[in-house]
PDB file of C-alpha atoms and ligand atoms in Angstrom:
ATOM      1  CA  UNK A1053    -151.992 137.798 178.990  1.00 81.00           C
ATOM      2  CA  UNK A1054    -151.277 141.501 178.710  1.00 94.00           C
ATOM      3  CA  UNK A1055    -151.129 143.285 182.029  1.00 98.00           C
ATOM      4  CA  UNK A1056    -149.752 146.610 180.905  1.00 98.00           C
ATOM      5  CA  UNK A1057    -149.835 148.155 177.487  1.00 98.00           C
ATOM      6  CA  UNK A1058    -148.396 151.375 176.055  1.00 98.00           C
ATOM      7  CA  UNK A1059    -149.514 152.020 172.518  1.00 98.00           C
ATOM      8  CA  UNK A1060    -147.959 154.634 170.225  1.00 98.00           C
ATOM      9  CA  UNK A1061    -147.187 156.996 173.057  1.00 98.00           C
ATOM     10  CA  UNK A1062    -146.002 160.466 172.095  1.00 98.00           C
ATOM     11  CA  UNK A1063    -145.163 163.203 174.543  1.00 98.00           C
ATOM     12  CA  UNK A1064    -143.854 166.738 174.040  1.00 97.00           C
ATOM     13  CA  UNK A1065    -142.294 169.256 176.363  1.00 96.00           C
ATOM     14  CA  UNK A1066    -143.273 172.380 174.444  1.00 95.00           C
ATOM     15  CA  UNK A1067    -141.953 171.803 170.951  1.00 96.00           C
ATOM     16  CA  UNK A1068    -139.518 169.115 172.118  1.00 97.00           C
ATOM     17  CA  UNK A1069    -140.693 165.651 171.117  1.00 98.00           C
ATOM     18  CA  UNK A1070    -139.529 163.541 174.104  1.00 98.00           C
ATOM     19  CA  UNK A1071    -141.343 160.241 173.599  1.00 98.00           C
ATOM     20  CA  UNK A1072    -141.710 159.082 170.028  1.00 98.00           C
ATOM     21  CA  UNK A1073    -144.244 156.448 169.246  1.00 98.00           C
ATOM     22  CA  UNK A1074    -143.357 154.258 172.205  1.00 98.00           C
ATOM     23  CA  UNK A1075    -145.163 150.916 172.304  1.00 98.00           C
ATOM     24  CA  UNK A1076    -144.648 147.897 174.519  1.00 98.00           C
ATOM     25  CA  UNK A1077    -146.593 145.515 176.680  1.00 98.00           C
ATOM     26  CA  UNK A1078    -145.881 142.963 179.369  1.00 98.00           C
ATOM     27  CA  UNK A1079    -147.589 140.450 181.606  1.00 98.00           C
ATOM     28  CA  UNK A1080    -148.331 140.185 185.291  1.00 98.00           C
ATOM     29  CA  UNK A1081    -145.258 139.278 187.326  1.00 97.00           C
ATOM     30  CA  UNK A1082    -142.895 140.498 184.605  1.00 98.00           C
ATOM     31  CA  UNK A1083    -139.889 142.711 185.263  1.00 98.00           C
ATOM     32  CA  UNK A1084    -139.411 145.128 182.392  1.00 98.00           C
ATOM     33  CA  UNK A1085    -135.956 146.711 182.463  1.00 98.00           C
ATOM     34  CA  UNK A1086    -135.586 150.046 180.667  1.00 98.00           C
ATOM     35  CA  UNK A1087    -132.115 151.242 179.771  1.00 97.00           C
ATOM     36  CA  UNK A1088    -130.532 153.748 177.443  1.00 96.00           C
ATOM     37  CA  UNK A1089    -128.303 156.815 177.464  1.00 96.00           C
ATOM     38  CA  UNK A1090    -128.971 159.816 179.637  1.00 96.00           C
ATOM     39  CA  UNK A1091    -131.651 162.048 178.133  1.00 97.00           C
ATOM     40  CA  UNK A1092    -133.254 159.252 176.128  1.00 98.00           C
ATOM     41  CA  UNK A1093    -136.627 159.680 177.859  1.00 98.00           C
ATOM     42  CA  UNK A1094    -136.544 156.826 180.396  1.00 98.00           C
ATOM     43  CA  UNK A1095    -137.668 158.941 183.346  1.00 97.00           C
ATOM     44  CA  UNK A1096    -140.270 160.712 181.263  1.00 98.00           C
ATOM     45  CA  UNK A1097    -141.629 157.361 180.150  1.00 98.00           C
ATOM     46  CA  UNK A1098    -142.111 155.955 183.611  1.00 97.00           C
ATOM     47  CA  UNK A1099    -143.251 159.267 185.054  1.00 96.00           C
ATOM     48  CA  UNK A1100    -145.873 159.489 182.342  1.00 97.00           C
ATOM     49  CA  UNK A1101    -147.309 156.179 183.548  1.00 97.00           C
ATOM     50  CA  UNK A1102    -148.523 157.731 186.768  1.00 92.00           C
ATOM     51  CA  UNK A1103    -149.031 161.128 185.203  1.00 92.00           C
ATOM     52  CA  UNK A1104    -146.076 162.896 186.793  1.00 92.00           C
ATOM     53  CA  UNK A1105    -144.950 164.127 183.363  1.00 92.00           C
ATOM     54  CA  UNK A1106    -146.914 166.282 180.911  1.00 91.00           C
ATOM     55  CA  UNK A1107    -150.035 164.707 179.417  1.00 93.00           C
ATOM     56  CA  UNK A1108    -149.466 162.458 176.423  1.00 96.00           C
ATOM     57  CA  UNK A1109    -149.719 164.194 173.076  1.00 97.00           C
ATOM     58  CA  UNK A1110    -151.142 161.004 171.636  1.00 98.00           C
ATOM     59  CA  UNK A1111    -151.303 157.287 172.263  1.00 98.00           C
ATOM     60  CA  UNK A1112    -152.542 155.377 175.265  1.00 97.00           C
ATOM     61  CA  UNK A1113    -151.483 153.380 178.272  1.00 97.00           C
ATOM     62  CA  UNK A1114    -153.527 150.833 180.126  1.00 97.00           C
ATOM     63  CA  UNK A1115    -153.259 148.498 183.081  1.00 97.00           C
ATOM     64  CA  UNK A1116    -155.426 145.405 182.919  1.00 95.00           C
ATOM     65  CA  UNK A1117    -157.389 147.023 180.151  1.00 94.00           C
ATOM     66  CA  UNK A1118    -158.070 150.127 182.211  1.00 95.00           C
ATOM     67  CA  UNK A1119    -157.035 153.416 180.540  1.00 96.00           C
ATOM     68  CA  UNK A1120    -154.467 155.117 182.785  1.00 95.00           C
ATOM     69  CA  UNK A1121    -155.120 158.606 181.545  1.00 92.00           C
ATOM     70  CA  UNK A1122    -158.744 158.548 182.619  1.00 92.00           C
ATOM     71  CA  UNK A1123    -158.166 156.774 185.944  1.00 94.00           C
ATOM     72  CA  UNK A1124    -158.748 159.059 188.942  1.00 94.00           C
ATOM     73  CA  UNK A1125    -155.394 160.157 190.364  1.00 91.00           C
ATOM     74  CA  UNK A1126    -156.044 158.554 193.740  1.00 88.00           C
ATOM     75  CA  UNK A1127    -156.672 155.159 192.098  1.00 91.00           C
ATOM     76  CA  UNK A1128    -153.633 155.601 189.920  1.00 93.00           C
ATOM     77  CA  UNK A1129    -151.337 156.258 192.908  1.00 90.00           C
ATOM     78  CA  UNK A1130    -152.790 153.352 194.765  1.00 91.00           C
ATOM     79  CA  UNK A1131    -152.394 150.889 191.923  1.00 95.00           C
ATOM     80  CA  UNK A1132    -149.013 152.040 190.630  1.00 97.00           C
ATOM     81  CA  UNK A1133    -146.179 152.761 193.055  1.00 96.00           C
ATOM     82  CA  UNK A1134    -143.031 154.690 192.248  1.00 96.00           C
ATOM     83  CA  UNK A1135    -139.566 154.578 193.765  1.00 96.00           C
ATOM     84  CA  UNK A1136    -137.360 157.541 192.916  1.00 94.00           C
ATOM     85  CA  UNK A1137    -133.640 157.925 192.485  1.00 93.00           C
ATOM     86  CA  UNK A1138    -133.477 160.292 195.443  1.00 91.00           C
ATOM     87  CA  UNK A1139    -135.722 158.462 197.937  1.00 88.00           C
ATOM     88  CA  UNK A1140    -137.876 161.563 198.690  1.00 90.00           C
ATOM     89  CA  UNK A1141    -138.582 160.552 202.287  1.00 96.00           C
ATOM     90  CA  UNK A1142    -140.354 162.986 204.607  1.00 96.00           C
ATOM     91  CA  UNK A1143    -137.435 164.279 206.669  1.00 96.00           C
ATOM     92  CA  UNK A1144    -139.549 165.446 209.605  1.00 97.00           C
ATOM     93  CA  UNK A1145    -141.129 162.002 210.082  1.00 97.00           C
ATOM     94  CA  UNK A1146    -139.576 158.884 211.566  1.00 98.00           C
ATOM     95  CA  UNK A1147    -138.961 155.853 209.413  1.00 98.00           C
ATOM     96  CA  UNK A1148    -142.087 154.190 210.783  1.00 98.00           C
ATOM     97  CA  UNK A1149    -144.209 157.281 210.161  1.00 98.00           C
ATOM     98  CA  UNK A1150    -142.858 157.556 206.610  1.00 98.00           C
ATOM     99  CA  UNK A1151    -144.211 154.096 205.871  1.00 98.00           C
ATOM    100  CA  UNK A1152    -147.393 154.431 207.934  1.00 98.00           C
ATOM    101  CA  UNK A1153    -148.649 157.897 207.009  1.00 96.00           C
ATOM    102  CA  UNK A1154    -149.485 157.286 203.341  1.00 94.00           C
ATOM    103  CA  UNK A1155    -151.437 154.175 204.348  1.00 95.00           C
ATOM    104  CA  UNK A1156    -153.606 156.298 206.608  1.00 95.00           C
ATOM    105  CA  UNK A1157    -153.999 159.132 204.124  1.00 92.00           C
ATOM    106  CA  UNK A1158    -154.498 157.109 200.966  1.00 90.00           C
ATOM    107  CA  UNK A1159    -155.892 153.788 202.143  1.00 92.00           C
ATOM    108  CA  UNK A1160    -157.714 155.054 205.224  1.00 94.00           C
ATOM    109  CA  UNK A1161    -156.055 152.518 207.510  1.00 96.00           C
ATOM    110  CA  UNK A1162    -156.143 153.293 211.201  1.00 97.00           C
ATOM    111  CA  UNK A1163    -153.009 154.202 213.112  1.00 97.00           C
ATOM    112  CA  UNK A1164    -152.520 150.748 214.567  1.00 97.00           C
ATOM    113  CA  UNK A1165    -153.024 148.867 211.309  1.00 97.00           C
ATOM    114  CA  UNK A1166    -150.709 151.204 209.423  1.00 98.00           C
ATOM    115  CA  UNK A1167    -147.972 150.936 212.048  1.00 98.00           C
ATOM    116  CA  UNK A1168    -148.203 147.140 212.171  1.00 98.00           C
ATOM    117  CA  UNK A1169    -147.943 146.868 208.443  1.00 98.00           C
ATOM    118  CA  UNK A1170    -145.043 149.349 208.386  1.00 98.00           C
ATOM    119  CA  UNK A1171    -143.163 147.299 210.969  1.00 98.00           C
ATOM    120  CA  UNK A1172    -143.679 144.098 209.016  1.00 98.00           C
ATOM    121  CA  UNK A1173    -142.347 145.719 205.854  1.00 98.00           C
ATOM    122  CA  UNK A1174    -139.363 147.266 207.605  1.00 98.00           C
ATOM    123  CA  UNK A1175    -138.581 143.879 209.053  1.00 97.00           C
ATOM    124  CA  UNK A1176    -138.669 142.370 205.588  1.00 96.00           C
ATOM    125  CA  UNK A1177    -135.977 144.772 204.339  1.00 96.00           C
ATOM    126  CA  UNK A1178    -133.847 144.390 207.465  1.00 96.00           C
ATOM    127  CA  UNK A1179    -134.697 147.744 209.022  1.00 97.00           C
ATOM    128  CA  UNK A1180    -136.926 146.782 211.948  1.00 97.00           C
ATOM    129  CA  UNK A1181    -134.490 148.403 214.373  1.00 98.00           C
ATOM    130  CA  UNK A1182    -134.645 151.759 212.544  1.00 98.00           C
ATOM    131  CA  UNK A1183    -138.391 152.337 212.953  1.00 98.00           C
ATOM    132  CA  UNK A1184    -138.022 155.288 215.313  1.00 98.00           C
ATOM    133  CA  UNK A1185    -135.041 156.860 213.578  1.00 98.00           C
ATOM    134  CA  UNK A1186    -135.247 159.940 211.334  1.00 98.00           C
ATOM    135  CA  UNK A1187    -134.157 159.589 207.692  1.00 97.00           C
ATOM    136  CA  UNK A1188    -131.192 161.938 208.154  1.00 97.00           C
ATOM    137  CA  UNK A1189    -129.597 159.327 210.411  1.00 97.00           C
ATOM    138  CA  UNK A1190    -129.766 156.624 207.744  1.00 97.00           C
ATOM    139  CA  UNK A1191    -127.398 155.769 204.917  1.00 96.00           C
ATOM    140  CA  UNK A1192    -128.612 156.194 201.344  1.00 96.00           C
ATOM    141  CA  UNK A1193    -129.141 152.474 200.984  1.00 97.00           C
ATOM    142  CA  UNK A1194    -131.236 152.357 204.138  1.00 97.00           C
ATOM    143  CA  UNK A1195    -133.272 155.376 203.028  1.00 97.00           C
ATOM    144  CA  UNK A1196    -133.992 153.744 199.700  1.00 97.00           C
ATOM    145  CA  UNK A1197    -135.123 150.571 201.445  1.00 97.00           C
ATOM    146  CA  UNK A1198    -137.512 152.669 203.548  1.00 98.00           C
ATOM    147  CA  UNK A1199    -138.787 154.356 200.393  1.00 97.00           C
ATOM    148  CA  UNK A1200    -139.469 150.929 198.898  1.00 97.00           C
ATOM    149  CA  UNK A1201    -141.408 149.949 202.042  1.00 98.00           C
ATOM    150  CA  UNK A1202    -143.449 153.130 201.843  1.00 97.00           C
ATOM    151  CA  UNK A1203    -144.415 152.294 198.276  1.00 96.00           C
ATOM    152  CA  UNK A1204    -145.090 148.615 199.036  1.00 97.00           C
ATOM    153  CA  UNK A1205    -147.375 149.592 201.887  1.00 96.00           C
ATOM    154  CA  UNK A1206    -149.882 150.765 199.270  1.00 95.00           C
ATOM    155  CA  UNK A1207    -149.964 147.207 197.895  1.00 95.00           C
ATOM    156  CA  UNK A1208    -149.523 148.401 194.318  1.00 97.00           C
ATOM    157  CA  UNK A1209    -150.170 146.177 191.318  1.00 97.00           C
ATOM    158  CA  UNK A1210    -147.228 147.683 189.491  1.00 98.00           C
ATOM    159  CA  UNK A1211    -144.005 149.171 190.833  1.00 98.00           C
ATOM    160  CA  UNK A1212    -141.952 151.732 188.929  1.00 98.00           C
ATOM    161  CA  UNK A1213    -138.290 152.249 189.780  1.00 98.00           C
ATOM    162  CA  UNK A1214    -136.370 155.189 188.339  1.00 97.00           C
ATOM    163  CA  UNK A1215    -132.669 154.419 188.725  1.00 97.00           C
ATOM    164  CA  UNK A1216    -133.145 153.344 192.341  1.00 96.00           C
ATOM    165  CA  UNK A1217    -129.452 152.716 192.945  1.00 96.00           C
ATOM    166  CA  UNK A1218    -127.763 155.451 190.969  1.00 94.00           C
ATOM    167  CA  UNK A1219    -127.684 157.992 193.813  1.00 94.00           C
ATOM    168  CA  UNK A1220    -126.073 155.458 196.147  1.00 95.00           C
ATOM    169  CA  UNK A1221    -122.483 154.880 197.111  1.00 94.00           C
ATOM    170  CA  UNK A1222    -121.291 151.669 195.453  1.00 93.00           C
ATOM    171  CA  UNK A1223    -121.204 149.672 198.675  1.00 94.00           C
ATOM    172  CA  UNK A1224    -124.940 150.289 199.177  1.00 95.00           C
ATOM    173  CA  UNK A1225    -126.156 149.254 195.763  1.00 96.00           C
ATOM    174  CA  UNK A1226    -126.212 145.573 196.679  1.00 95.00           C
ATOM    175  CA  UNK A1227    -128.579 145.892 199.633  1.00 96.00           C
ATOM    176  CA  UNK A1228    -131.185 147.714 197.516  1.00 97.00           C
ATOM    177  CA  UNK A1229    -130.840 145.289 194.614  1.00 96.00           C
ATOM    178  CA  UNK A1230    -131.289 142.471 197.102  1.00 96.00           C
ATOM    179  CA  UNK A1231    -134.667 143.895 198.152  1.00 97.00           C
ATOM    180  CA  UNK A1232    -135.676 144.299 194.502  1.00 97.00           C
ATOM    181  CA  UNK A1233    -134.568 140.747 193.787  1.00 96.00           C
ATOM    182  CA  UNK A1234    -136.868 139.551 196.577  1.00 96.00           C
ATOM    183  CA  UNK A1235    -139.776 141.503 195.112  1.00 97.00           C
ATOM    184  CA  UNK A1236    -139.184 140.150 191.631  1.00 96.00           C
ATOM    185  CA  UNK A1237    -138.978 136.564 192.802  1.00 94.00           C
ATOM    186  CA  UNK A1238    -142.091 137.126 194.899  1.00 96.00           C
ATOM    187  CA  UNK A1239    -143.986 137.879 191.694  1.00 96.00           C
ATOM    188  CA  UNK A1240    -144.167 141.694 191.858  1.00 98.00           C
ATOM    189  CA  UNK A1241    -144.729 143.303 188.455  1.00 98.00           C
ATOM    190  CA  UNK A1242    -142.136 146.010 187.925  1.00 98.00           C
ATOM    191  CA  UNK A1243    -140.683 148.470 185.447  1.00 98.00           C
ATOM    192  CA  UNK A1244    -137.103 149.222 186.393  1.00 98.00           C
ATOM    193  CA  UNK A1245    -135.004 151.955 184.820  1.00 98.00           C
ATOM    194  CA  UNK A1246    -131.452 150.980 185.653  1.00 96.00           C
ATOM    195  CA  UNK A1247    -127.871 150.784 184.503  1.00 93.00           C
ATOM    196  CA  UNK A1248    -127.351 147.705 186.657  1.00 94.00           C
ATOM    197  CA  UNK A1249    -126.918 145.236 183.860  1.00 94.00           C
ATOM    198  CA  UNK A1250    -126.306 142.378 186.288  1.00 94.00           C
ATOM    199  CA  UNK A1251    -129.790 142.932 187.671  1.00 95.00           C
ATOM    200  CA  UNK A1252    -131.212 143.231 184.146  1.00 96.00           C
ATOM    201  CA  UNK A1253    -129.615 139.989 183.073  1.00 95.00           C
ATOM    202  CA  UNK A1254    -130.626 138.087 186.165  1.00 94.00           C
ATOM    203  CA  UNK A1255    -134.180 139.323 186.740  1.00 94.00           C
ATOM    204  CA  UNK A1256    -135.395 141.095 183.628  1.00 97.00           C
ATOM    205  CA  UNK A1257    -138.184 139.370 181.758  1.00 97.00           C
ATOM    206  CA  UNK A1258    -137.550 141.734 178.886  1.00 97.00           C
ATOM    207  CA  UNK A1259    -135.210 144.646 178.216  1.00 98.00           C
ATOM    208  CA  UNK A1260    -136.271 147.783 176.466  1.00 98.00           C
ATOM    209  CA  UNK A1261    -133.484 149.951 175.088  1.00 98.00           C
ATOM    210  CA  UNK A1262    -134.349 153.591 174.435  1.00 98.00           C
ATOM    211  CA  UNK A1263    -132.557 156.315 172.558  1.00 97.00           C
ATOM    212  CA  UNK A1264    -133.779 159.802 171.720  1.00 97.00           C
ATOM    213  CA  UNK A1265    -137.272 159.023 172.893  1.00 98.00           C
ATOM    214  CA  UNK A1266    -137.650 155.884 170.826  1.00 98.00           C
ATOM    215  CA  UNK A1267    -137.669 152.220 171.673  1.00 98.00           C
ATOM    216  CA  UNK A1268    -134.707 151.026 169.665  1.00 97.00           C
ATOM    217  CA  UNK A1269    -134.760 147.425 170.794  1.00 97.00           C
ATOM    218  CA  UNK A1270    -136.878 145.076 172.888  1.00 97.00           C
ATOM    219  CA  UNK A1271    -135.408 141.699 173.681  1.00 97.00           C
ATOM    220  CA  UNK A1272    -135.051 138.994 176.272  1.00 97.00           C
ATOM    221  CA  UNK A1273    -131.977 139.512 178.478  1.00 97.00           C
ATOM    222  CA  UNK A1274    -130.240 136.583 176.779  1.00 96.00           C
ATOM    223  CA  UNK A1275    -130.665 138.044 173.294  1.00 96.00           C
ATOM    224  CA  UNK A1276    -130.097 141.594 174.434  1.00 96.00           C
ATOM    225  CA  UNK A1277    -126.655 140.895 175.834  1.00 95.00           C
ATOM    226  CA  UNK A1278    -125.531 138.077 173.558  1.00 94.00           C
ATOM    227  CA  UNK A1279    -126.827 139.251 170.204  1.00 94.00           C
ATOM    228  CA  UNK A1280    -128.330 142.743 170.126  1.00 94.00           C
ATOM    229  CA  UNK A1281    -129.887 143.404 166.723  1.00 95.00           C
ATOM    230  CA  UNK A1282    -129.265 147.126 166.563  1.00 95.00           C
ATOM    231  CA  UNK A1283    -125.889 148.809 166.152  1.00 95.00           C
ATOM    232  CA  UNK A1284    -127.000 151.514 168.623  1.00 95.00           C
ATOM    233  CA  UNK A1285    -127.663 148.879 171.277  1.00 95.00           C
ATOM    234  CA  UNK A1286    -124.236 147.376 170.703  1.00 95.00           C
ATOM    235  CA  UNK A1287    -122.583 150.768 171.011  1.00 94.00           C
ATOM    236  CA  UNK A1288    -124.427 151.408 174.290  1.00 94.00           C
ATOM    237  CA  UNK A1289    -123.479 148.023 175.707  1.00 94.00           C
ATOM    238  CA  UNK A1290    -119.850 148.477 174.687  1.00 92.00           C
ATOM    239  CA  UNK A1291    -119.812 151.698 176.679  1.00 91.00           C
ATOM    240  CA  UNK A1292    -121.304 150.403 179.891  1.00 87.00           C
ATOM    241  CA  UNK A1293    -120.146 146.793 180.143  1.00 80.00           C
TER     242      UNK A1293
HETATM  243  P1  ADP B 578    -133.529 160.016 180.954  1.00 53.71           P
HETATM  244  O1  ADP B 578    -134.296 159.655 182.173  1.00 53.71           O
HETATM  245  O2  ADP B 578    -133.438 158.918 179.956  1.00 53.71           O
HETATM  246  O3  ADP B 578    -132.157 160.556 181.273  1.00 53.71           O
HETATM  247  P2  ADP B 578    -135.476 162.149 180.698  1.00 53.71           P
HETATM  248  O4  ADP B 578    -136.773 161.482 180.509  1.00 53.71           O
HETATM  249  O5  ADP B 578    -135.167 162.688 182.042  1.00 53.71           O
HETATM  250  O6  ADP B 578    -134.303 161.182 180.200  1.00 53.71           O
HETATM  251  O7  ADP B 578    -135.354 163.344 179.695  1.00 53.71           O
HETATM  252  C1  ADP B 578    -135.581 163.204 178.299  1.00 53.71           C
HETATM  253  C2  ADP B 578    -135.404 164.542 177.627  1.00 53.71           C
HETATM  254  O8  ADP B 578    -136.443 165.423 178.033  1.00 53.71           O
HETATM  255  C3  ADP B 578    -134.095 165.229 177.994  1.00 53.71           C
HETATM  256  O9  ADP B 578    -133.625 165.885 176.838  1.00 53.71           O
HETATM  257  C4  ADP B 578    -134.513 166.209 179.049  1.00 53.71           C
HETATM  258  O10 ADP B 578    -133.654 167.329 179.037  1.00 53.71           O
HETATM  259  C5  ADP B 578    -135.907 166.588 178.629  1.00 53.71           C
HETATM  260  N1  ADP B 578    -136.776 166.920 179.764  1.00 53.71           N
HETATM  261  C6  ADP B 578    -137.002 166.147 180.847  1.00 53.71           C
HETATM  262  N2  ADP B 578    -137.902 166.720 181.670  1.00 53.71           N
HETATM  263  C7  ADP B 578    -138.243 167.898 181.088  1.00 53.71           C
HETATM  264  C8  ADP B 578    -139.160 168.955 181.438  1.00 53.71           C
HETATM  265  N3  ADP B 578    -139.888 168.913 182.551  1.00 53.71           N
HETATM  266  N4  ADP B 578    -139.254 170.012 180.594  1.00 53.71           N
HETATM  267  C9  ADP B 578    -138.523 170.047 179.455  1.00 53.71           C
HETATM  268  N5  ADP B 578    -137.669 169.076 179.060  1.00 53.71           N
HETATM  269  C10 ADP B 578    -137.524 168.032 179.856  1.00 53.71           C
HETATM  270 MG1   MG B 579    -133.744 159.622 184.185  1.00 53.71          MG
END
């Protein structure tokens, strides 16, 4: 059953045609991996899902049959969570407050409830002992794990990741991928923009390869890596593997 659907999505920045007739769909619990060269429109695509990019020029996107473009912003943010490349934690708040505050603001949870839930999430990603620390004292990998907790605290139906490990030092990539692995195996529905092809191969339900704003290839991880149909996909894989 279709959970998410993008149909003939086009998006322009001024006269620049960034997304060109992008269509795809996936089911609940799927992990859609999006890859492609820099500038191919990956960030724009996932940002357009929760309306952080310009409005679509044409086409539509829906989640469980519900049109995303007409969904009130508050509902959209609640139902679809986003994890950014650069964490974007609130620097003046402790780790616990970073995870608790949005729950109070967006979900109307009381202080106690929000803090309890934040602690449980931090525990799950191995950061229970950092609750009262400020982000500046954490490594990049730890900050990204906090950012994931903050997003999870909203109990989203869909999680979007935009290159969640590419701002990290290599030794910290593993700890963030480990958290994402746990989410995927726990049945979380996710769209992950990443160059981590190990992750894509292991956890991707489907891989979408983009170039110049177009979906060049959509395939299962097995087919994508073993026998890509398109010459452009092969050239990309030759470069990064
Ligand atoms: P990717 O994430 O695949 O590297 P992006 O979605 O960030 O690609 O960018 C796709 C194209 O759109 C690039 O050519 C980029 O320069 C351009 N672009 C991205 N954001 C904007 C913007 N806000 N205004 C104008 N052009 C943009
Ligand atoms: Mg990007």
